[in-house]
PDB file of C-alpha atoms in Angstrom:
ATOM      1  CA  UNK A  46      84.496 -23.783  14.429  1.00 67.00           C
ATOM      2  CA  UNK A  47      80.956 -24.406  15.645  1.00 80.00           C
ATOM      3  CA  UNK A  48      79.657 -26.025  18.802  1.00 93.00           C
ATOM      4  CA  UNK A  49      76.707 -28.289  19.461  1.00 96.00           C
ATOM      5  CA  UNK A  50      73.632 -26.820  21.131  1.00 97.00           C
ATOM      6  CA  UNK A  51      73.920 -29.153  24.113  1.00 97.00           C
ATOM      7  CA  UNK A  52      77.567 -28.184  24.633  1.00 97.00           C
ATOM      8  CA  UNK A  53      76.840 -24.478  24.356  1.00 98.00           C
ATOM      9  CA  UNK A  54      74.011 -24.797  26.883  1.00 98.00           C
ATOM     10  CA  UNK A  55      76.196 -26.691  29.337  1.00 97.00           C
ATOM     11  CA  UNK A  56      78.951 -24.079  29.175  1.00 98.00           C
ATOM     12  CA  UNK A  57      76.498 -21.174  29.434  1.00 98.00           C
ATOM     13  CA  UNK A  58      74.732 -22.691  32.440  1.00 98.00           C
ATOM     14  CA  UNK A  59      78.059 -23.240  34.175  1.00 98.00           C
ATOM     15  CA  UNK A  60      79.101 -19.652  33.478  1.00 98.00           C
ATOM     16  CA  UNK A  61      75.815 -18.220  34.770  1.00 98.00           C
ATOM     17  CA  UNK A  62      76.049 -20.394  37.877  1.00 98.00           C
ATOM     18  CA  UNK A  63      79.514 -18.967  38.600  1.00 98.00           C
ATOM     19  CA  UNK A  64      77.983 -15.500  38.176  1.00 97.00           C
ATOM     20  CA  UNK A  65      75.418 -16.367  40.863  1.00 96.00           C
ATOM     21  CA  UNK A  66      72.454 -16.139  38.476  1.00 96.00           C
ATOM     22  CA  UNK A  67      69.441 -17.937  39.925  1.00 95.00           C
ATOM     23  CA  UNK A  68      68.249 -20.905  37.846  1.00 97.00           C
ATOM     24  CA  UNK A  69      71.265 -20.831  35.516  1.00 98.00           C
ATOM     25  CA  UNK A  70      70.216 -23.733  33.280  1.00 97.00           C
ATOM     26  CA  UNK A  71      66.792 -22.287  32.633  1.00 97.00           C
ATOM     27  CA  UNK A  72      68.246 -18.852  31.935  1.00 97.00           C
ATOM     28  CA  UNK A  73      70.786 -20.339  29.526  1.00 98.00           C
ATOM     29  CA  UNK A  74      67.979 -22.082  27.675  1.00 98.00           C
ATOM     30  CA  UNK A  75      65.812 -18.973  27.511  1.00 96.00           C
ATOM     31  CA  UNK A  76      68.669 -16.897  26.116  1.00 97.00           C
ATOM     32  CA  UNK A  77      69.548 -19.439  23.432  1.00 98.00           C
ATOM     33  CA  UNK A  78      65.910 -19.990  22.497  1.00 97.00           C
ATOM     34  CA  UNK A  79      65.539 -16.217  22.135  1.00 96.00           C
ATOM     35  CA  UNK A  80      68.672 -15.983  20.004  1.00 97.00           C
ATOM     36  CA  UNK A  81      67.548 -18.793  17.685  1.00 97.00           C
ATOM     37  CA  UNK A  82      63.889 -17.649  17.756  1.00 96.00           C
ATOM     38  CA  UNK A  83      62.682 -21.117  18.775  1.00 97.00           C
ATOM     39  CA  UNK A  84      60.821 -22.638  21.732  1.00 95.00           C
ATOM     40  CA  UNK A  85      62.819 -24.304  24.511  1.00 95.00           C
ATOM     41  CA  UNK A  86      61.819 -27.904  23.565  1.00 96.00           C
ATOM     42  CA  UNK A  87      63.581 -27.341  20.241  1.00 97.00           C
ATOM     43  CA  UNK A  88      66.898 -27.156  22.072  1.00 97.00           C
ATOM     44  CA  UNK A  89      66.457 -30.671  23.470  1.00 95.00           C
ATOM     45  CA  UNK A  90      65.194 -32.124  20.218  1.00 97.00           C
ATOM     46  CA  UNK A  91      68.147 -30.639  18.314  1.00 96.00           C
ATOM     47  CA  UNK A  92      70.912 -30.874  20.884  1.00 96.00           C
ATOM     48  CA  UNK A  93      73.341 -32.243  18.307  1.00 96.00           C
ATOM     49  CA  UNK A  94      72.774 -29.310  15.949  1.00 96.00           C
ATOM     50  CA  UNK A  95      75.889 -27.189  15.530  1.00 96.00           C
ATOM     51  CA  UNK A  96      75.816 -23.472  16.212  1.00 96.00           C
ATOM     52  CA  UNK A  97      77.821 -21.286  13.899  1.00 94.00           C
ATOM     53  CA  UNK A  98      80.632 -18.980  15.172  1.00 94.00           C
ATOM     54  CA  UNK A  99      78.482 -15.861  14.745  1.00 96.00           C
ATOM     55  CA  UNK A 100      75.663 -17.399  16.769  1.00 96.00           C
ATOM     56  CA  UNK A 101      78.105 -18.463  19.479  1.00 97.00           C
ATOM     57  CA  UNK A 102      79.518 -14.939  19.703  1.00 97.00           C
ATOM     58  CA  UNK A 103      76.058 -13.422  20.098  1.00 97.00           C
ATOM     59  CA  UNK A 104      75.117 -16.069  22.645  1.00 97.00           C
ATOM     60  CA  UNK A 105      78.289 -15.419  24.654  1.00 97.00           C
ATOM     61  CA  UNK A 106      77.522 -11.682  24.638  1.00 98.00           C
ATOM     62  CA  UNK A 107      74.003 -12.275  25.967  1.00 98.00           C
ATOM     63  CA  UNK A 108      75.350 -14.573  28.687  1.00 98.00           C
ATOM     64  CA  UNK A 109      77.978 -12.035  29.752  1.00 98.00           C
ATOM     65  CA  UNK A 110      75.336  -9.328  30.059  1.00 98.00           C
ATOM     66  CA  UNK A 111      73.081 -11.647  32.061  1.00 98.00           C
ATOM     67  CA  UNK A 112      76.033 -12.643  34.221  1.00 98.00           C
ATOM     68  CA  UNK A 113      76.585  -8.979  35.106  1.00 97.00           C
ATOM     69  CA  UNK A 114      72.996  -8.816  36.328  1.00 97.00           C
ATOM     70  CA  UNK A 115      71.181  -7.284  33.362  1.00 98.00           C
ATOM     71  CA  UNK A 116      67.586  -8.523  33.616  1.00 97.00           C
ATOM     72  CA  UNK A 117      66.581 -11.324  31.278  1.00 96.00           C
ATOM     73  CA  UNK A 118      63.487  -9.378  30.217  1.00 97.00           C
ATOM     74  CA  UNK A 119      65.617  -6.489  28.939  1.00 98.00           C
ATOM     75  CA  UNK A 120      67.827  -8.892  26.993  1.00 97.00           C
ATOM     76  CA  UNK A 121      64.826 -10.567  25.372  1.00 96.00           C
ATOM     77  CA  UNK A 122      62.815  -7.375  24.960  1.00 97.00           C
ATOM     78  CA  UNK A 123      59.599  -8.792  26.387  1.00 96.00           C
ATOM     79  CA  UNK A 124      58.007 -10.235  29.507  1.00 97.00           C
ATOM     80  CA  UNK A 125      54.892 -12.301  30.098  1.00 97.00           C
ATOM     81  CA  UNK A 126      52.141 -10.745  32.203  1.00 98.00           C
ATOM     82  CA  UNK A 127      48.591 -11.970  32.710  1.00 98.00           C
ATOM     83  CA  UNK A 128      49.174 -14.683  30.102  1.00 96.00           C
ATOM     84  CA  UNK A 129      50.323 -12.254  27.403  1.00 98.00           C
ATOM     85  CA  UNK A 130      53.670 -10.965  26.183  1.00 97.00           C
ATOM     86  CA  UNK A 131      54.507  -7.298  26.695  1.00 98.00           C
ATOM     87  CA  UNK A 132      57.358  -5.326  25.204  1.00 98.00           C
ATOM     88  CA  UNK A 133      59.908  -4.173  27.758  1.00 98.00           C
ATOM     89  CA  UNK A 134      63.046  -2.088  27.404  1.00 97.00           C
ATOM     90  CA  UNK A 135      65.699  -0.488  29.621  1.00 97.00           C
ATOM     91  CA  UNK A 136      64.429   2.595  31.385  1.00 96.00           C
ATOM     92  CA  UNK A 137      60.961   1.178  32.013  1.00 98.00           C
ATOM     93  CA  UNK A 138      60.016  -0.993  34.986  1.00 98.00           C
ATOM     94  CA  UNK A 139      59.624  -4.698  34.187  1.00 98.00           C
ATOM     95  CA  UNK A 140      56.203  -6.249  34.968  1.00 98.00           C
ATOM     96  CA  UNK A 141      56.185  -8.606  37.950  1.00 96.00           C
ATOM     97  CA  UNK A 142      54.042 -11.696  38.631  1.00 96.00           C
ATOM     98  CA  UNK A 143      52.954 -10.147  41.945  1.00 96.00           C
ATOM     99  CA  UNK A 144      51.205  -7.354  40.082  1.00 98.00           C
ATOM    100  CA  UNK A 145      48.866  -9.888  38.503  1.00 98.00           C
ATOM    101  CA  UNK A 146      47.142  -9.999  41.902  1.00 98.00           C
ATOM    102  CA  UNK A 147      46.357  -6.303  41.465  1.00 98.00           C
ATOM    103  CA  UNK A 148      44.680  -6.990  38.123  1.00 98.00           C
ATOM    104  CA  UNK A 149      42.856  -9.952  39.663  1.00 97.00           C
ATOM    105  CA  UNK A 150      41.454  -7.833  42.487  1.00 97.00           C
ATOM    106  CA  UNK A 151      40.272  -5.095  40.149  1.00 97.00           C
ATOM    107  CA  UNK A 152      38.581  -7.569  37.801  1.00 95.00           C
ATOM    108  CA  UNK A 153      36.770  -9.335  40.616  1.00 95.00           C
ATOM    109  CA  UNK A 154      35.375  -6.056  41.937  1.00 95.00           C
ATOM    110  CA  UNK A 155      34.432  -4.781  38.478  1.00 93.00           C
ATOM    111  CA  UNK A 156      32.558  -7.958  37.593  1.00 89.00           C
ATOM    112  CA  UNK A 157      30.734  -8.254  40.899  1.00 88.00           C
ATOM    113  CA  UNK A 158      29.858  -4.644  41.669  1.00 83.00           C
ATOM    114  CA  UNK A 159      26.833  -2.842  40.289  1.00 59.00           C
ATOM    115  CA  UNK A 160      26.756   0.903  39.763  1.00 67.00           C
ATOM    116  CA  UNK A 161      28.025   1.224  36.206  1.00 74.00           C
ATOM    117  CA  UNK A 162      25.189   2.312  33.878  1.00 69.00           C
ATOM    118  CA  UNK A 163      23.898  -0.356  31.510  1.00 68.00           C
ATOM    119  CA  UNK A 164      25.748  -0.491  28.211  1.00 68.00           C
ATOM    120  CA  UNK A 165      28.810   1.194  29.675  1.00 78.00           C
ATOM    121  CA  UNK A 166      32.042  -0.079  31.122  1.00 85.00           C
ATOM    122  CA  UNK A 167      33.937   1.195  34.136  1.00 92.00           C
ATOM    123  CA  UNK A 168      36.143   4.234  33.860  1.00 95.00           C
ATOM    124  CA  UNK A 169      39.652   3.294  35.039  1.00 97.00           C
ATOM    125  CA  UNK A 170      42.792   5.320  35.706  1.00 98.00           C
ATOM    126  CA  UNK A 171      46.171   3.579  36.046  1.00 98.00           C
ATOM    127  CA  UNK A 172      48.643   5.816  37.858  1.00 98.00           C
ATOM    128  CA  UNK A 173      52.285   5.137  36.958  1.00 98.00           C
ATOM    129  CA  UNK A 174      51.482   2.846  34.059  1.00 98.00           C
ATOM    130  CA  UNK A 175      55.072   1.991  33.083  1.00 98.00           C
ATOM    131  CA  UNK A 176      54.947  -0.671  30.365  1.00 98.00           C
ATOM    132  CA  UNK A 177      51.153  -0.425  30.385  1.00 98.00           C
ATOM    133  CA  UNK A 178      50.724  -4.023  31.526  1.00 98.00           C
ATOM    134  CA  UNK A 179      47.957  -3.165  34.021  1.00 98.00           C
ATOM    135  CA  UNK A 180      46.072  -0.753  31.757  1.00 98.00           C
ATOM    136  CA  UNK A 181      46.245  -3.049  28.729  1.00 98.00           C
ATOM    137  CA  UNK A 182      45.274  -6.158  30.709  1.00 98.00           C
ATOM    138  CA  UNK A 183      42.246  -4.423  32.223  1.00 97.00           C
ATOM    139  CA  UNK A 184      41.198  -3.044  28.842  1.00 97.00           C
ATOM    140  CA  UNK A 185      41.376  -6.549  27.384  1.00 97.00           C
ATOM    141  CA  UNK A 186      39.474  -8.211  30.217  1.00 96.00           C
ATOM    142  CA  UNK A 187      36.862  -5.443  30.489  1.00 95.00           C
ATOM    143  CA  UNK A 188      36.088  -4.732  26.826  1.00 93.00           C
ATOM    144  CA  UNK A 189      33.576  -1.939  27.574  1.00 92.00           C
ATOM    145  CA  UNK A 190      35.933  -0.108  29.924  1.00 94.00           C
ATOM    146  CA  UNK A 191      37.514   3.274  29.281  1.00 94.00           C
ATOM    147  CA  UNK A 192      41.080   3.437  30.544  1.00 97.00           C
ATOM    148  CA  UNK A 193      43.375   6.376  31.256  1.00 97.00           C
ATOM    149  CA  UNK A 194      47.071   5.508  31.646  1.00 98.00           C
ATOM    150  CA  UNK A 195      49.351   8.048  33.346  1.00 98.00           C
ATOM    151  CA  UNK A 196      53.128   8.201  33.615  1.00 98.00           C
ATOM    152  CA  UNK A 197      55.739  10.891  34.121  1.00 97.00           C
ATOM    153  CA  UNK A 198      58.205   9.467  31.612  1.00 97.00           C
ATOM    154  CA  UNK A 199      58.067   9.837  27.818  1.00 97.00           C
ATOM    155  CA  UNK A 200      59.818   6.496  27.388  1.00 98.00           C
ATOM    156  CA  UNK A 201      57.298   4.637  29.519  1.00 98.00           C
ATOM    157  CA  UNK A 202      54.325   6.170  27.708  1.00 98.00           C
ATOM    158  CA  UNK A 203      55.810   5.326  24.307  1.00 98.00           C
ATOM    159  CA  UNK A 204      56.294   1.718  25.402  1.00 98.00           C
ATOM    160  CA  UNK A 205      52.804   1.520  26.896  1.00 98.00           C
ATOM    161  CA  UNK A 206      51.373   2.775  23.606  1.00 98.00           C
ATOM    162  CA  UNK A 207      53.311   0.064  21.745  1.00 98.00           C
ATOM    163  CA  UNK A 208      51.859  -2.567  24.047  1.00 98.00           C
ATOM    164  CA  UNK A 209      48.337  -1.192  23.619  1.00 98.00           C
ATOM    165  CA  UNK A 210      48.739  -1.477  19.837  1.00 98.00           C
ATOM    166  CA  UNK A 211      50.229  -4.950  20.146  1.00 98.00           C
ATOM    167  CA  UNK A 212      47.126  -6.136  21.978  1.00 98.00           C
ATOM    168  CA  UNK A 213      44.566  -4.160  19.987  1.00 98.00           C
ATOM    169  CA  UNK A 214      43.243  -1.834  22.710  1.00 98.00           C
ATOM    170  CA  UNK A 215      44.916   1.453  21.759  1.00 98.00           C
ATOM    171  CA  UNK A 216      41.605   3.158  20.800  1.00 97.00           C
ATOM    172  CA  UNK A 217      40.225   2.614  24.327  1.00 96.00           C
ATOM    173  CA  UNK A 218      43.219   3.888  26.304  1.00 98.00           C
ATOM    174  CA  UNK A 219      44.051   7.557  26.798  1.00 97.00           C
ATOM    175  CA  UNK A 220      47.708   8.163  27.615  1.00 97.00           C
ATOM    176  CA  UNK A 221      48.626  11.212  29.698  1.00 97.00           C
ATOM    177  CA  UNK A 222      52.009  12.454  30.837  1.00 97.00           C
ATOM    178  CA  UNK A 223      52.342  13.809  34.345  1.00 96.00           C
ATOM    179  CA  UNK A 224      52.609  13.008  38.018  1.00 95.00           C
ATOM    180  CA  UNK A 225      49.621  10.930  39.114  1.00 96.00           C
ATOM    181  CA  UNK A 226      46.390  12.990  39.075  1.00 96.00           C
ATOM    182  CA  UNK A 227      48.244  16.141  38.002  1.00 94.00           C
ATOM    183  CA  UNK A 228      48.329  14.670  34.498  1.00 96.00           C
ATOM    184  CA  UNK A 229      44.603  15.330  34.211  1.00 93.00           C
ATOM    185  CA  UNK A 230      45.295  19.048  34.059  1.00 85.00           C
ATOM    186  CA  UNK A 231      44.268  21.860  36.367  1.00 58.00           C
ATOM    187  CA  UNK A 232      40.647  22.004  35.276  1.00 46.00           C
ATOM    188  CA  UNK A 233      39.983  18.255  35.176  1.00 48.00           C
ATOM    189  CA  UNK A 234      42.016  17.668  38.323  1.00 46.00           C
ATOM    190  CA  UNK A 235      39.021  18.592  40.431  1.00 53.00           C
ATOM    191  CA  UNK A 236      36.309  17.218  38.183  1.00 70.00           C
ATOM    192  CA  UNK A 237      37.207  14.020  36.339  1.00 87.00           C
ATOM    193  CA  UNK A 238      36.159  10.905  38.205  1.00 93.00           C
ATOM    194  CA  UNK A 239      36.610   7.177  37.684  1.00 95.00           C
ATOM    195  CA  UNK A 240      35.031   3.968  38.903  1.00 95.00           C
ATOM    196  CA  UNK A 241      38.478   2.463  39.522  1.00 97.00           C
ATOM    197  CA  UNK A 242      41.787   3.995  40.553  1.00 98.00           C
ATOM    198  CA  UNK A 243      44.632   1.479  40.301  1.00 98.00           C
ATOM    199  CA  UNK A 244      48.345   1.863  40.901  1.00 98.00           C
ATOM    200  CA  UNK A 245      51.557  -0.041  41.498  1.00 98.00           C
ATOM    201  CA  UNK A 246      53.539   2.959  42.750  1.00 98.00           C
ATOM    202  CA  UNK A 247      57.174   3.181  43.908  1.00 97.00           C
ATOM    203  CA  UNK A 248      57.350   1.739  47.423  1.00 97.00           C
ATOM    204  CA  UNK A 249      60.990   0.948  48.255  1.00 97.00           C
ATOM    205  CA  UNK A 250      62.435   2.966  51.136  1.00 96.00           C
ATOM    206  CA  UNK A 251      65.100   5.309  49.756  1.00 96.00           C
ATOM    207  CA  UNK A 252      67.653   4.020  52.251  1.00 95.00           C
ATOM    208  CA  UNK A 253      67.193   0.462  51.013  1.00 95.00           C
ATOM    209  CA  UNK A 254      67.796   1.145  47.327  1.00 94.00           C
ATOM    210  CA  UNK A 255      71.542   0.517  47.546  1.00 92.00           C
ATOM    211  CA  UNK A 256      71.011  -2.964  49.013  1.00 93.00           C
ATOM    212  CA  UNK A 257      68.511  -4.199  46.422  1.00 92.00           C
ATOM    213  CA  UNK A 258      69.384  -7.176  44.178  1.00 93.00           C
ATOM    214  CA  UNK A 259      71.757  -6.171  41.389  1.00 93.00           C
ATOM    215  CA  UNK A 260      69.118  -6.762  38.692  1.00 94.00           C
ATOM    216  CA  UNK A 261      67.053  -3.905  40.122  1.00 95.00           C
ATOM    217  CA  UNK A 262      70.022  -1.597  39.597  1.00 94.00           C
ATOM    218  CA  UNK A 263      69.251  -1.762  35.885  1.00 96.00           C
ATOM    219  CA  UNK A 264      65.664  -0.610  36.365  1.00 97.00           C
ATOM    220  CA  UNK A 265      64.591   3.039  36.691  1.00 96.00           C
ATOM    221  CA  UNK A 266      65.076   4.471  40.166  1.00 95.00           C
ATOM    222  CA  UNK A 267      61.938   6.590  39.734  1.00 94.00           C
ATOM    223  CA  UNK A 268      59.852   3.403  39.609  1.00 96.00           C
ATOM    224  CA  UNK A 269      61.357   2.134  42.875  1.00 96.00           C
ATOM    225  CA  UNK A 270      62.032   5.097  45.174  1.00 97.00           C
ATOM    226  CA  UNK A 271      59.134   5.512  47.592  1.00 97.00           C
ATOM    227  CA  UNK A 272      60.811   8.182  49.695  1.00 97.00           C
ATOM    228  CA  UNK A 273      62.289   7.919  53.197  1.00 97.00           C
ATOM    229  CA  UNK A 274      59.618   5.523  54.509  1.00 97.00           C
ATOM    230  CA  UNK A 275      58.437   4.055  51.217  1.00 97.00           C
ATOM    231  CA  UNK A 276      54.988   5.623  51.575  1.00 98.00           C
ATOM    232  CA  UNK A 277      55.369   8.920  49.702  1.00 98.00           C
ATOM    233  CA  UNK A 278      53.370   7.831  46.642  1.00 98.00           C
ATOM    234  CA  UNK A 279      50.563   6.381  48.780  1.00 98.00           C
ATOM    235  CA  UNK A 280      50.126   9.664  50.617  1.00 98.00           C
ATOM    236  CA  UNK A 281      49.884  11.528  47.319  1.00 98.00           C
ATOM    237  CA  UNK A 282      47.469   9.086  45.683  1.00 98.00           C
ATOM    238  CA  UNK A 283      45.228   8.534  48.700  1.00 98.00           C
ATOM    239  CA  UNK A 284      45.182  12.240  49.533  1.00 96.00           C
ATOM    240  CA  UNK A 285      43.681  13.081  46.139  1.00 95.00           C
ATOM    241  CA  UNK A 286      41.742   9.878  45.393  1.00 96.00           C
ATOM    242  CA  UNK A 287      38.409  10.963  46.906  1.00 93.00           C
ATOM    243  CA  UNK A 288      38.136  13.841  44.427  1.00 93.00           C
ATOM    244  CA  UNK A 289      38.508  11.419  41.510  1.00 95.00           C
ATOM    245  CA  UNK A 290      36.522   8.377  42.582  1.00 95.00           C
ATOM    246  CA  UNK A 291      32.890   7.719  41.742  1.00 93.00           C
ATOM    247  CA  UNK A 292      30.546   5.878  44.096  1.00 88.00           C
ATOM    248  CA  UNK A 293      30.629   2.941  44.145  1.00 88.00           C
ATOM    249  CA  UNK A 294      34.314   3.094  43.423  1.00 94.00           C
ATOM    250  CA  UNK A 295      37.483   1.112  44.000  1.00 97.00           C
ATOM    251  CA  UNK A 296      40.960   2.233  45.021  1.00 98.00           C
ATOM    252  CA  UNK A 297      43.372  -0.659  44.301  1.00 98.00           C
ATOM    253  CA  UNK A 298      47.021  -0.422  45.345  1.00 98.00           C
ATOM    254  CA  UNK A 299      49.988  -2.758  45.265  1.00 98.00           C
ATOM    255  CA  UNK A 300      52.147  -2.464  48.382  1.00 98.00           C
ATOM    256  CA  UNK A 301      55.557  -3.598  49.548  1.00 97.00           C
ATOM    257  CA  UNK A 302      56.167  -6.296  52.125  1.00 96.00           C
ATOM    258  CA  UNK A 303      54.882  -5.160  55.522  1.00 96.00           C
ATOM    259  CA  UNK A 304      53.294  -1.954  54.206  1.00 98.00           C
ATOM    260  CA  UNK A 305      49.649  -3.049  54.110  1.00 98.00           C
ATOM    261  CA  UNK A 306      48.816  -1.879  57.684  1.00 98.00           C
ATOM    262  CA  UNK A 307      50.406   1.526  57.096  1.00 98.00           C
ATOM    263  CA  UNK A 308      48.658   2.041  53.769  1.00 98.00           C
ATOM    264  CA  UNK A 309      45.380   0.930  55.334  1.00 98.00           C
ATOM    265  CA  UNK A 310      45.813   3.512  58.084  1.00 98.00           C
ATOM    266  CA  UNK A 311      46.434   6.249  55.510  1.00 98.00           C
ATOM    267  CA  UNK A 312      43.330   5.226  53.568  1.00 98.00           C
ATOM    268  CA  UNK A 313      41.111   5.029  56.664  1.00 97.00           C
ATOM    269  CA  UNK A 314      42.174   8.506  57.734  1.00 97.00           C
ATOM    270  CA  UNK A 315      41.092   9.743  54.281  1.00 96.00           C
ATOM    271  CA  UNK A 316      37.644   8.185  54.676  1.00 96.00           C
ATOM    272  CA  UNK A 317      38.163   4.917  52.810  1.00 97.00           C
ATOM    273  CA  UNK A 318      37.046   1.489  53.979  1.00 97.00           C
ATOM    274  CA  UNK A 319      39.210  -1.595  53.578  1.00 98.00           C
ATOM    275  CA  UNK A 320      37.528  -4.052  51.245  1.00 96.00           C
ATOM    276  CA  UNK A 321      40.140  -6.771  50.876  1.00 96.00           C
ATOM    277  CA  UNK A 322      43.815  -7.665  51.235  1.00 98.00           C
ATOM    278  CA  UNK A 323      45.291 -10.061  48.679  1.00 98.00           C
ATOM    279  CA  UNK A 324      48.449 -12.049  49.397  1.00 98.00           C
ATOM    280  CA  UNK A 325      51.001 -12.854  46.715  1.00 96.00           C
ATOM    281  CA  UNK A 326      52.425 -16.299  45.916  1.00 92.00           C
ATOM    282  CA  UNK A 327      54.818 -16.010  48.861  1.00 94.00           C
ATOM    283  CA  UNK A 328      51.996 -15.243  51.313  1.00 96.00           C
ATOM    284  CA  UNK A 329      52.928 -11.547  51.560  1.00 97.00           C
ATOM    285  CA  UNK A 330      50.118  -8.978  51.706  1.00 98.00           C
ATOM    286  CA  UNK A 331      50.640  -7.445  48.273  1.00 98.00           C
ATOM    287  CA  UNK A 332      47.379  -5.746  47.236  1.00 98.00           C
ATOM    288  CA  UNK A 333      44.951  -3.620  49.236  1.00 98.00           C
ATOM    289  CA  UNK A 334      41.500  -2.740  47.945  1.00 98.00           C
ATOM    290  CA  UNK A 335      39.486   0.175  49.338  1.00 98.00           C
ATOM    291  CA  UNK A 336      36.018   1.625  48.792  1.00 94.00           C
ATOM    292  CA  UNK A 337      34.158   4.603  50.258  1.00 82.00           C
TER     293      UNK A 337
END
């Protein structure tokens, strides 16, 4: 026996609320809209429409998985970033709205700063590209740019390539596997330089990983673990950045809550000058921009 859309939504929202899922009604709607391959307004306009038993079973399965904490983005297979949809999948870090501030900071600098020869675009390297959301967004917004996207994981690079093809910028992005600048290879490691170095590296203190929200338990630990003090990746990136940055050049980093002063101190000791700090939507210092 079937069940009306409005009834199924009510029951799903109640279930997700009991599971302590934030915004249960909205999540219930997003899951059903995904299942039916419709937009959310359709659910209200067709609330009396009856779902078939097979649809109800699939919907219940999605709700159970969400109730256990599996991220909505993994269930739907995509996430919006910078106004565009990106493929996501388990094993690869999900794009976050806060990271849009990193893209914003890079774009502002690139559009306002001279130093790139006429007819050329900036050379950009994205360290720890994950889904490729930063690299692809910058390639789209800076159509003359040349982007290198680096990640240690095969799965992440495969997904980033898919996203570059989805958005039509695959020919302008070079994908390299390896750990930060080491991916450039031994010879290029001391020679290849870029106008922009950008990264959203792991920055969670290792001792705090166990207390993170349950949704983060589904995401790759490698994308979260910043070492004992959360600053391991910043030391590695900043320590090698000077050898890979052109002048004028930009080093753009996303940071965790409260880390901006520490990252600034690391950068200053390496000869960088703080250009700007950008706060996220919650007023937390989330992005730090440095130049020589």
